[in-house]
mmCIF file of C-alpha atoms in Angstrom:
data_model
loop_
_atom_site.group_PDB
_atom_site.id
_atom_site.type_symbol
_atom_site.label_atom_id
_atom_site.label_comp_id
_atom_site.label_asym_id
_atom_site.label_seq_id
_atom_site.Cartn_x
_atom_site.Cartn_y
_atom_site.Cartn_z
ATOM 1 C CA MET A 279 -18.120 43.031 -7.680
ATOM 2 C CA THR A 280 -17.151 42.179 -11.244
ATOM 3 C CA ALA A 281 -18.271 39.059 -13.084
ATOM 4 C CA HIS A 282 -14.674 37.829 -13.093
ATOM 5 C CA SER A 283 -14.290 38.154 -9.320
ATOM 6 C CA THR A 284 -17.630 36.419 -8.745
ATOM 7 C CA LYS A 285 -16.473 33.491 -10.872
ATOM 8 C CA ALA A 286 -13.128 33.349 -9.065
ATOM 9 C CA SER A 287 -14.858 33.415 -5.676
ATOM 10 C CA LYS A 288 -17.091 30.501 -6.641
ATOM 11 C CA GLN A 289 -14.138 28.457 -7.866
ATOM 12 C CA GLU A 290 -12.299 29.086 -4.608
ATOM 13 C CA ARG A 291 -15.145 27.292 -2.770
ATOM 14 C CA THR A 292 -15.683 24.500 -5.318
ATOM 15 C CA VAL A 293 -14.407 21.017 -4.487
ATOM 16 C CA ALA A 294 -14.530 17.998 -6.785
ATOM 17 C CA VAL A 295 -15.292 14.695 -5.053
ATOM 18 C CA PHE A 296 -13.898 11.735 -6.969
ATOM 19 C CA GLY A 297 -15.831 8.599 -6.069
ATOM 20 C CA ALA A 298 -18.796 10.660 -4.891
ATOM 21 C CA ALA A 299 -21.259 7.795 -5.378
ATOM 22 C CA GLY A 300 -19.437 5.608 -2.856
ATOM 23 C CA HIS A 301 -20.338 5.266 0.814
ATOM 24 C CA THR A 302 -17.808 7.800 2.110
ATOM 25 C CA GLY A 303 -18.137 10.000 -0.974
ATOM 26 C CA ARG A 304 -21.819 10.621 -0.264
ATOM 27 C CA PHE A 305 -20.995 11.794 3.258
ATOM 28 C CA VAL A 306 -18.292 14.106 1.864
ATOM 29 C CA VAL A 307 -20.648 15.717 -0.659
ATOM 30 C CA ALA A 308 -23.230 16.320 2.080
ATOM 31 C CA GLU A 309 -20.607 17.780 4.430
ATOM 32 C CA LEU A 310 -19.279 20.178 1.780
ATOM 33 C CA ARG A 311 -22.816 21.453 1.219
ATOM 34 C CA ARG A 312 -23.314 21.846 4.963
ATOM 35 C CA ARG A 313 -20.210 24.044 5.018
ATOM 36 C CA SER A 314 -21.573 26.211 2.167
ATOM 37 C CA MET A 315 -18.990 24.865 -0.267
ATOM 38 C CA THR A 316 -19.844 23.761 -3.802
ATOM 39 C CA PRO A 317 -19.232 20.071 -4.523
ATOM 40 C CA ILE A 318 -18.822 18.545 -7.958
ATOM 41 C CA ALA A 319 -19.740 14.855 -7.824
ATOM 42 C CA VAL A 320 -17.317 12.918 -10.037
ATOM 43 C CA VAL A 321 -18.577 9.400 -10.731
ATOM 44 C CA ARG A 322 -17.776 6.635 -13.174
ATOM 45 C CA ASP A 323 -21.247 6.542 -14.772
ATOM 46 C CA PRO A 324 -23.440 9.660 -14.292
ATOM 47 C CA ALA A 325 -26.416 7.904 -15.892
ATOM 48 C CA LYS A 326 -26.615 5.564 -12.907
ATOM 49 C CA VAL A 327 -26.566 8.370 -10.322
ATOM 50 C CA THR A 328 -29.677 10.498 -9.782
ATOM 51 C CA GLU A 329 -29.489 11.482 -6.108
ATOM 52 C CA PHE A 330 -27.040 14.356 -6.635
ATOM 53 C CA LYS A 331 -29.012 15.969 -9.442
ATOM 54 C CA GLU A 332 -32.071 15.893 -7.201
ATOM 55 C CA ARG A 333 -30.070 17.969 -4.690
ATOM 56 C CA ASP A 334 -28.787 20.339 -7.371
ATOM 57 C CA VAL A 335 -25.236 18.954 -7.230
ATOM 58 C CA GLU A 336 -23.363 18.962 -10.529
ATOM 59 C CA VAL A 337 -22.401 15.459 -11.670
ATOM 60 C CA ARG A 338 -19.523 14.716 -14.033
ATOM 61 C CA GLY A 339 -18.269 11.427 -15.394
ATOM 62 C CA ALA A 340 -14.660 10.240 -15.212
ATOM 63 C CA SER A 341 -12.575 7.236 -14.292
ATOM 64 C CA ALA A 342 -8.998 6.898 -13.101
ATOM 65 C CA GLU A 343 -8.134 5.207 -16.388
ATOM 66 C CA ASP A 344 -9.058 8.245 -18.537
ATOM 67 C CA PRO A 345 -6.768 11.268 -17.935
ATOM 68 C CA ASP A 346 -8.645 13.518 -20.395
ATOM 69 C CA ALA A 347 -11.993 12.814 -18.722
ATOM 70 C CA LEU A 348 -10.401 13.465 -15.338
ATOM 71 C CA ASP A 349 -9.097 16.831 -16.514
ATOM 72 C CA ARG A 350 -12.569 17.787 -17.724
ATOM 73 C CA ALA A 351 -14.233 16.559 -14.538
ATOM 74 C CA LEU A 352 -11.959 18.601 -12.271
ATOM 75 C CA LYS A 353 -12.182 21.803 -14.280
ATOM 76 C CA GLY A 354 -13.318 24.791 -12.239
ATOM 77 C CA ALA A 355 -12.540 23.253 -8.839
ATOM 78 C CA ALA A 356 -10.011 24.555 -6.325
ATOM 79 C CA ALA A 357 -9.408 21.128 -4.770
ATOM 80 C CA VAL A 358 -10.259 17.480 -5.264
ATOM 81 C CA ILE A 359 -11.106 14.946 -2.564
ATOM 82 C CA ASN A 360 -10.488 11.364 -3.647
ATOM 83 C CA CYS A 361 -12.849 8.885 -1.959
ATOM 84 C CA ALA A 362 -12.448 6.041 -4.469
ATOM 85 C CA GLY A 363 -10.449 3.061 -3.317
ATOM 86 C CA PRO A 364 -8.471 0.968 -3.688
ATOM 87 C CA PHE A 365 -6.242 4.040 -3.699
ATOM 88 C CA LEU A 366 -3.327 2.127 -5.161
ATOM 89 C CA ALA A 367 -5.503 2.147 -8.295
ATOM 90 C CA THR A 368 -6.757 5.756 -8.156
ATOM 91 C CA ALA A 369 -4.492 8.061 -6.129
ATOM 92 C CA ASN A 370 -1.743 8.444 -8.727
ATOM 93 C CA ALA A 371 -4.174 9.295 -11.534
ATOM 94 C CA VAL A 372 -6.306 11.722 -9.522
ATOM 95 C CA ALA A 373 -3.352 13.444 -7.850
ATOM 96 C CA SER A 374 -1.662 13.793 -11.249
ATOM 97 C CA ALA A 375 -4.793 15.425 -12.659
ATOM 98 C CA ALA A 376 -4.942 17.758 -9.675
ATOM 99 C CA LEU A 377 -1.334 18.840 -10.197
ATOM 100 C CA ARG A 378 -1.956 19.385 -13.924
ATOM 101 C CA ALA A 379 -4.787 21.724 -12.954
ATOM 102 C CA GLY A 380 -2.844 23.405 -10.152
ATOM 103 C CA MET A 381 -5.312 22.378 -7.459
ATOM 104 C CA HIS A 382 -5.071 20.776 -4.012
ATOM 105 C CA TYR A 383 -5.404 17.009 -3.602
ATOM 106 C CA LEU A 384 -6.630 15.087 -0.542
ATOM 107 C CA ASP A 385 -7.718 11.483 -0.072
ATOM 108 C CA VAL A 386 -8.889 9.107 2.663
ATOM 109 C CA THR A 387 -6.668 6.110 2.020
ATOM 110 C CA ALA A 388 -5.941 3.628 4.786
ATOM 111 C CA GLU A 389 -3.416 1.902 2.471
ATOM 112 C CA GLN A 390 0.176 2.420 3.581
ATOM 113 C CA PRO A 391 1.752 1.902 0.105
ATOM 114 C CA SER A 392 -0.616 4.421 -1.471
ATOM 115 C CA ALA A 393 0.042 7.117 1.133
ATOM 116 C CA GLN A 394 3.814 6.604 0.882
ATOM 117 C CA ALA A 395 3.775 6.680 -2.922
ATOM 118 C CA THR A 396 1.737 9.906 -2.923
ATOM 119 C CA PHE A 397 4.166 11.572 -0.524
ATOM 120 C CA ASP A 398 7.182 10.426 -2.527
ATOM 121 C CA LYS A 399 5.914 11.232 -6.012
ATOM 122 C CA PHE A 400 4.070 14.520 -5.588
ATOM 123 C CA ASP A 401 5.905 16.519 -2.934
ATOM 124 C CA HIS A 402 8.248 18.416 -5.260
ATOM 125 C CA ALA A 403 5.604 19.097 -7.918
ATOM 126 C CA ALA A 404 3.106 20.278 -5.284
ATOM 127 C CA GLN A 405 5.664 22.636 -3.786
ATOM 128 C CA GLU A 406 6.424 24.089 -7.197
ATOM 129 C CA ALA A 407 2.708 24.554 -7.874
ATOM 130 C CA GLY A 408 2.111 26.036 -4.401
ATOM 131 C CA VAL A 409 -0.605 23.506 -3.561
ATOM 132 C CA PHE A 410 -1.201 20.859 -0.910
ATOM 133 C CA VAL A 411 -1.189 17.115 -1.416
ATOM 134 C CA ILE A 412 -2.486 15.367 1.710
ATOM 135 C CA PRO A 413 -3.078 11.606 1.502
ATOM 136 C CA ALA A 414 -4.823 9.596 4.228
ATOM 137 C CA MET A 415 -6.890 12.501 5.579
ATOM 138 C CA GLY A 416 -9.501 10.097 6.948
ATOM 139 C CA PHE A 417 -10.279 8.090 10.058
ATOM 140 C CA TYR A 418 -7.397 5.732 9.365
ATOM 141 C CA GLY A 419 -4.351 7.923 8.818
ATOM 142 C CA GLY A 420 -4.790 11.628 9.347
ATOM 143 C CA PHE A 421 -6.993 11.375 12.435
ATOM 144 C CA ALA A 422 -4.363 9.487 14.442
ATOM 145 C CA ASP A 423 -1.696 11.884 13.182
ATOM 146 C CA LEU A 424 -3.662 14.869 14.508
ATOM 147 C CA LEU A 425 -4.119 13.133 17.871
ATOM 148 C CA VAL A 426 -0.429 12.250 18.132
ATOM 149 C CA THR A 427 0.640 15.762 17.103
ATOM 150 C CA ALA A 428 -1.697 17.335 19.659
ATOM 151 C CA ALA A 429 -0.411 15.006 22.375
ATOM 152 C CA MET A 430 3.251 15.713 21.556
ATOM 153 C CA ALA A 431 2.611 19.478 21.725
ATOM 154 C CA ASP A 432 6.016 21.075 22.332
ATOM 155 C CA TRP A 433 7.984 17.820 22.098
ATOM 156 C CA ASN A 434 9.981 17.482 18.872
ATOM 157 C CA SER A 435 10.705 13.786 19.444
ATOM 158 C CA ALA A 436 9.458 10.812 21.439
ATOM 159 C CA ASP A 437 10.731 7.412 22.495
ATOM 160 C CA GLU A 438 7.459 5.655 21.725
ATOM 161 C CA ILE A 439 4.143 6.392 20.024
ATOM 162 C CA LYS A 440 1.267 3.943 20.345
ATOM 163 C CA VAL A 441 -2.207 4.285 18.851
ATOM 164 C CA GLY A 442 -5.059 2.130 20.090
ATOM 165 C CA ILE A 443 -8.297 1.911 18.107
ATOM 166 C CA ALA A 444 -11.473 0.486 19.642
ATOM 167 C CA LEU A 445 -14.674 -0.016 17.640
ATOM 168 C CA ASP A 446 -17.811 -1.499 19.148
ATOM 169 C CA SER A 447 -18.371 -3.129 15.742
ATOM 170 C CA TRP A 448 -17.044 -2.848 12.202
ATOM 171 C CA HIS A 449 -19.504 -3.375 9.387
ATOM 172 C CA PRO A 450 -17.256 -2.888 6.348
ATOM 173 C CA THR A 451 -18.407 -1.331 3.098
ATOM 174 C CA GLN A 452 -17.963 -3.169 -0.178
ATOM 175 C CA GLY A 453 -15.090 -0.779 -0.932
ATOM 176 C CA THR A 454 -13.345 -1.755 2.296
ATOM 177 C CA ARG A 455 -13.613 -5.427 1.404
ATOM 178 C CA ILE A 456 -12.297 -4.887 -2.132
ATOM 179 C CA THR A 457 -9.383 -2.821 -0.848
ATOM 180 C CA GLY A 458 -8.552 -5.468 1.755
ATOM 181 C CA GLU A 459 -8.482 -8.183 -0.894
ATOM 182 C CA LYS A 460 -6.209 -6.209 -3.216
ATOM 183 C CA ASN A 461 -3.909 -4.655 -0.615
ATOM 184 C CA THR A 462 -1.518 -7.564 -0.103
ATOM 185 C CA ALA A 463 1.544 -5.468 0.824
ATOM 186 C CA ARG A 464 3.224 -6.260 4.141
ATOM 187 C CA ARG A 465 2.080 -3.782 6.795
ATOM 188 C CA MET A 466 4.795 -1.574 8.269
ATOM 189 C CA VAL A 467 5.547 -0.095 11.701
ATOM 190 C CA VAL A 468 8.408 2.007 12.992
ATOM 191 C CA ALA A 469 10.800 -0.152 15.020
ATOM 192 C CA ASN A 470 14.198 1.033 16.247
ATOM 193 C CA GLY A 471 13.668 4.278 14.354
ATOM 194 C CA GLN A 472 13.104 2.620 10.957
ATOM 195 C CA LEU A 473 10.099 1.464 8.940
ATOM 196 C CA ALA A 474 9.960 -2.310 9.296
ATOM 197 C CA PRO A 475 7.415 -5.076 8.580
ATOM 198 C CA VAL A 476 5.028 -5.837 11.423
ATOM 199 C CA SER A 477 5.946 -9.039 13.216
ATOM 200 C CA GLN A 478 4.099 -12.254 12.432
ATOM 201 C CA PRO A 479 2.070 -13.479 14.153
ATOM 202 C CA ALA A 480 0.822 -10.018 15.091
ATOM 203 C CA ALA A 481 1.400 -9.014 18.686
ATOM 204 C CA GLU A 482 -1.559 -8.960 21.070
ATOM 205 C CA LEU A 483 -1.935 -7.097 24.345
ATOM 206 C CA ASP A 484 -4.563 -5.725 26.720
ATOM 207 C CA TRP A 485 -5.323 -2.004 26.387
ATOM 208 C CA ASP A 486 -7.177 -0.080 29.088
ATOM 209 C CA PHE A 487 -9.324 2.309 27.075
ATOM 210 C CA PRO A 488 -11.574 4.901 28.696
ATOM 211 C CA GLU A 489 -15.260 4.032 28.996
ATOM 212 C CA PRO A 490 -17.362 2.791 27.308
ATOM 213 C CA PHE A 491 -14.730 0.299 26.095
ATOM 214 C CA ALA A 492 -12.545 -0.267 29.180
ATOM 215 C CA ARG A 493 -10.087 -3.174 28.868
ATOM 216 C CA GLN A 494 -9.871 -4.614 25.362
ATOM 217 C CA THR A 495 -7.661 -7.220 23.733
ATOM 218 C CA VAL A 496 -5.954 -5.469 20.825
ATOM 219 C CA VAL A 497 -3.951 -6.786 17.884
ATOM 220 C CA GLU A 498 -1.115 -4.935 16.167
ATOM 221 C CA LEU A 499 -2.612 -3.809 12.849
ATOM 222 C CA PRO A 500 -1.042 -0.681 11.332
ATOM 223 C CA PHE A 501 -2.840 1.437 8.753
ATOM 224 C CA SER A 502 -1.741 4.529 6.833
ATOM 225 C CA GLU A 503 -1.226 6.523 10.053
ATOM 226 C CA ILE A 504 2.201 4.894 10.469
ATOM 227 C CA VAL A 505 3.435 6.430 7.210
ATOM 228 C CA VAL A 506 1.764 9.760 7.951
ATOM 229 C CA ILE A 507 3.027 10.098 11.531
ATOM 230 C CA ALA A 508 6.541 8.966 10.590
ATOM 231 C CA ARG A 509 6.738 11.672 7.950
ATOM 232 C CA HIS A 510 7.200 14.351 10.597
ATOM 233 C CA ALA A 511 7.203 12.867 14.129
ATOM 234 C CA HIS A 512 10.567 11.579 15.304
ATOM 235 C CA SER A 513 10.071 8.476 17.422
ATOM 236 C CA THR A 514 11.965 5.236 17.959
ATOM 237 C CA GLU A 515 8.730 3.219 17.942
ATOM 238 C CA ILE A 516 5.389 3.902 16.214
ATOM 239 C CA ARG A 517 2.763 1.177 16.405
ATOM 240 C CA THR A 518 -1.014 0.828 15.973
ATOM 241 C CA TYR A 519 -3.397 -1.645 17.582
ATOM 242 C CA LEU A 520 -7.024 -2.534 16.777
ATOM 243 C CA ASN A 521 -9.385 -4.228 19.196
ATOM 244 C CA ARG A 522 -10.188 -7.865 18.493
ATOM 245 C CA THR A 523 -13.954 -7.185 18.331
ATOM 246 C CA ALA A 524 -13.518 -4.956 15.280
ATOM 247 C CA LEU A 525 -10.999 -7.293 13.679
ATOM 248 C CA ARG A 526 -13.336 -10.258 14.069
ATOM 249 C CA ASP A 527 -16.166 -8.329 12.376
ATOM 250 C CA VAL A 528 -14.152 -7.099 9.406
ATOM 251 C CA ARG A 529 -12.640 -10.542 8.763
ATOM 252 C CA ASP A 530 -16.028 -12.275 8.814
ATOM 253 C CA PRO A 531 -17.452 -12.394 5.266
ATOM 254 C CA ALA A 532 -20.959 -12.596 6.746
ATOM 255 C CA THR A 533 -20.732 -9.222 8.498
ATOM 256 C CA PRO A 534 -23.219 -6.912 6.726
ATOM 257 C CA VAL A 535 -22.532 -3.437 5.348
ATOM 258 C CA PRO A 536 -23.180 -0.378 7.551
ATOM 259 C CA LYS A 537 -26.834 0.358 8.285
ATOM 260 C CA PRO A 538 -28.071 3.960 8.649
ATOM 261 C CA ALA A 539 -29.266 4.755 12.154
ATOM 262 C CA ASP A 540 -30.027 8.481 11.951
ATOM 263 C CA ASP A 541 -31.282 11.107 9.512
ATOM 264 C CA ALA A 542 -27.703 11.867 8.382
ATOM 265 C CA GLY A 543 -27.189 8.255 7.345
ATOM 266 C CA ARG A 544 -24.645 7.475 10.054
ATOM 267 C CA SER A 545 -24.486 3.990 11.512
ATOM 268 C CA ALA A 546 -24.684 3.402 15.254
ATOM 269 C CA GLN A 547 -21.015 2.348 15.401
ATOM 270 C CA VAL A 548 -18.983 3.982 18.185
ATOM 271 C CA PHE A 549 -15.221 4.477 17.978
ATOM 272 C CA LEU A 550 -12.549 5.486 20.449
ATOM 273 C CA VAL A 551 -8.973 6.248 19.423
ATOM 274 C CA GLU A 552 -6.266 6.731 22.022
ATOM 275 C CA ALA A 553 -2.738 7.947 21.329
ATOM 276 C CA LEU A 554 0.034 7.514 23.892
ATOM 277 C CA VAL A 555 3.309 9.381 23.471
ATOM 278 C CA ARG A 556 6.191 8.529 25.791
ATOM 279 C CA LYS A 557 9.440 10.391 26.329
ATOM 280 C CA GLY A 558 11.546 8.848 29.046
ATOM 281 C CA GLY A 559 9.240 8.337 32.017
ATOM 282 C CA HIS A 560 6.830 11.051 30.862
ATOM 283 C CA ILE A 561 3.630 10.006 29.045
ATOM 284 C CA ARG A 562 1.108 12.174 27.252
ATOM 285 C CA ARG A 563 -2.226 10.657 26.311
ATOM 286 C CA ILE A 564 -5.139 11.835 24.185
ATOM 287 C CA ALA A 565 -8.401 9.917 23.729
ATOM 288 C CA ALA A 566 -11.083 10.839 21.178
ATOM 289 C CA GLN A 567 -14.531 9.330 20.779
ATOM 290 C CA GLY A 568 -17.080 9.621 17.993
ATOM 291 C CA ARG A 569 -19.513 7.765 15.801
ATOM 292 C CA ASP A 570 -19.266 5.907 12.450
ATOM 293 C CA ILE A 571 -15.712 5.819 11.086
ATOM 294 C CA TYR A 572 -16.895 6.287 7.481
ATOM 295 C CA ALA A 573 -19.188 9.218 8.217
ATOM 296 C CA PHE A 574 -16.569 10.796 10.489
ATOM 297 C CA SER A 575 -14.045 10.893 7.643
ATOM 298 C CA ALA A 576 -16.272 13.484 5.922
ATOM 299 C CA PRO A 577 -16.029 16.338 8.478
ATOM 300 C CA LEU A 578 -12.388 15.404 8.995
ATOM 301 C CA ILE A 579 -11.350 15.827 5.361
ATOM 302 C CA CYS A 580 -13.783 18.699 4.720
ATOM 303 C CA GLU A 581 -12.340 20.616 7.676
ATOM 304 C CA ALA A 582 -8.912 20.096 6.119
ATOM 305 C CA VAL A 583 -9.914 21.326 2.662
ATOM 306 C CA GLN A 584 -11.786 24.293 4.137
ATOM 307 C CA ARG A 585 -8.723 25.343 6.115
ATOM 308 C CA ILE A 586 -6.572 25.067 3.006
ATOM 309 C CA LEU A 587 -8.947 27.145 0.883
ATOM 310 C CA ASP A 588 -9.346 29.712 3.685
ATOM 311 C CA GLY A 589 -5.573 30.119 3.952
ATOM 312 C CA ARG A 590 -5.385 28.509 7.399
ATOM 313 C CA ALA A 591 -2.878 25.800 6.486
ATOM 314 C CA ARG A 592 0.894 25.973 6.762
ATOM 315 C CA GLY A 593 3.255 25.702 3.794
ATOM 316 C CA ASN A 594 2.480 23.533 0.775
ATOM 317 C CA GLY A 595 3.635 20.327 -0.879
ATOM 318 C CA ALA A 596 2.878 16.760 0.184
ATOM 319 C CA GLN A 597 2.243 17.041 3.896
ATOM 320 C CA ALA A 598 0.933 15.204 6.913
ATOM 321 C CA PRO A 599 -2.015 16.864 8.670
ATOM 322 C CA GLY A 600 0.121 17.420 11.747
ATOM 323 C CA THR A 601 2.444 19.728 9.813
ATOM 324 C CA ALA A 602 -0.193 21.411 7.641
ATOM 325 C CA PHE A 603 -2.570 22.288 10.485
ATOM 326 C CA ASP A 604 -2.618 23.316 14.133
ATOM 327 C CA ALA A 605 -3.633 19.890 15.449
ATOM 328 C CA ARG A 606 -5.259 20.996 18.703
ATOM 329 C CA ASP A 607 -7.224 23.771 16.996
ATOM 330 C CA PHE A 608 -8.316 21.337 14.279
ATOM 331 C CA LEU A 609 -9.665 18.853 16.823
ATOM 332 C CA ASN A 610 -11.419 21.634 18.724
ATOM 333 C CA ALA A 611 -13.188 22.613 15.499
ATOM 334 C CA LEU A 612 -14.687 19.122 15.232
ATOM 335 C CA ALA A 613 -15.901 19.096 18.828
ATOM 336 C CA PRO A 614 -18.468 18.588 20.162
ATOM 337 C CA GLN A 615 -20.553 17.877 17.053
ATOM 338 C CA HIS A 616 -18.329 15.160 15.608
ATOM 339 C CA LEU A 617 -16.112 14.029 18.480
ATOM 340 C CA SER A 618 -15.151 14.519 22.090
ATOM 341 C CA PHE A 619 -11.603 14.240 23.350
ATOM 342 C CA THR A 620 -9.573 14.470 26.523
ATOM 343 C CA VAL A 621 -5.869 15.084 27.062
ATOM 344 C CA SER A 622 -3.801 13.931 30.017
ATOM 345 C CA ASP A 623 -0.164 14.355 30.958
ATOM 346 C CA TYR A 624 1.594 12.212 33.549
#
């Protein structure tokens, strides 16, 4: 093997993580290393970060406000994962830098306006460059899209898509709180086949989740999955609901940040996401359960970037996970280590 091919091979497995010092970013760096990929930790102030150097992870400094520093920080990577919210403040800058370098871009935004803007702005440029741009490849966003796509299977349209999210608790990170304060845009759903503002006051209903949650009161609260699902799934109605327990936690300023409960740093939080797809009188349902929504975003987005770099993704451009990947195969790859799921058809 020549020196040039060795260098090229290393670059093909190198992934820059923007916002690596954040809560989710740390999980992403660890997951890339677990998958024998080479992370570059991109942080605002390298002098304040020592943990990565101790693990022999290269650290580079850059902020979203400095395009030249971003270009230097991403040099030598094949893809960049953006973990730094609010994404309305970072996604445009980091995705632009990725396109300048001809590399893939993924992020974990739950912000609807950010995901939509990334789709709208970067699709053509990403297609021309032959790279992927995938926003919202996290727990909120891409995960529900994969579930919905797997449930739809051979259907190319549906009359109704509903996503129910149940958390036994939600201890938000500081980043989640900051994003919530700054994201004042009206949340959108798909109603009568069109994106429309969610009704106010938000609708409430009872949702019969599988155990361990069973019946829960849920509130209509759409995240970035609405934008992502609507990009490729044709449905008259697309709506998302969150259980009141989680909503009460995240809205309480006294709720503490997540607390590690295992050697991997995951909290004890349990989640269950259920997607129901209806076509006429026929309903398909998929329910997936796992642990720690922040930690879970790491294997989710790292599986996506690994499939892209391995040539196991379809097409290019700004895409939803459900079009870029085989949804059922993707979910199977995460089970049973990171989630369990069941599918029913009735």
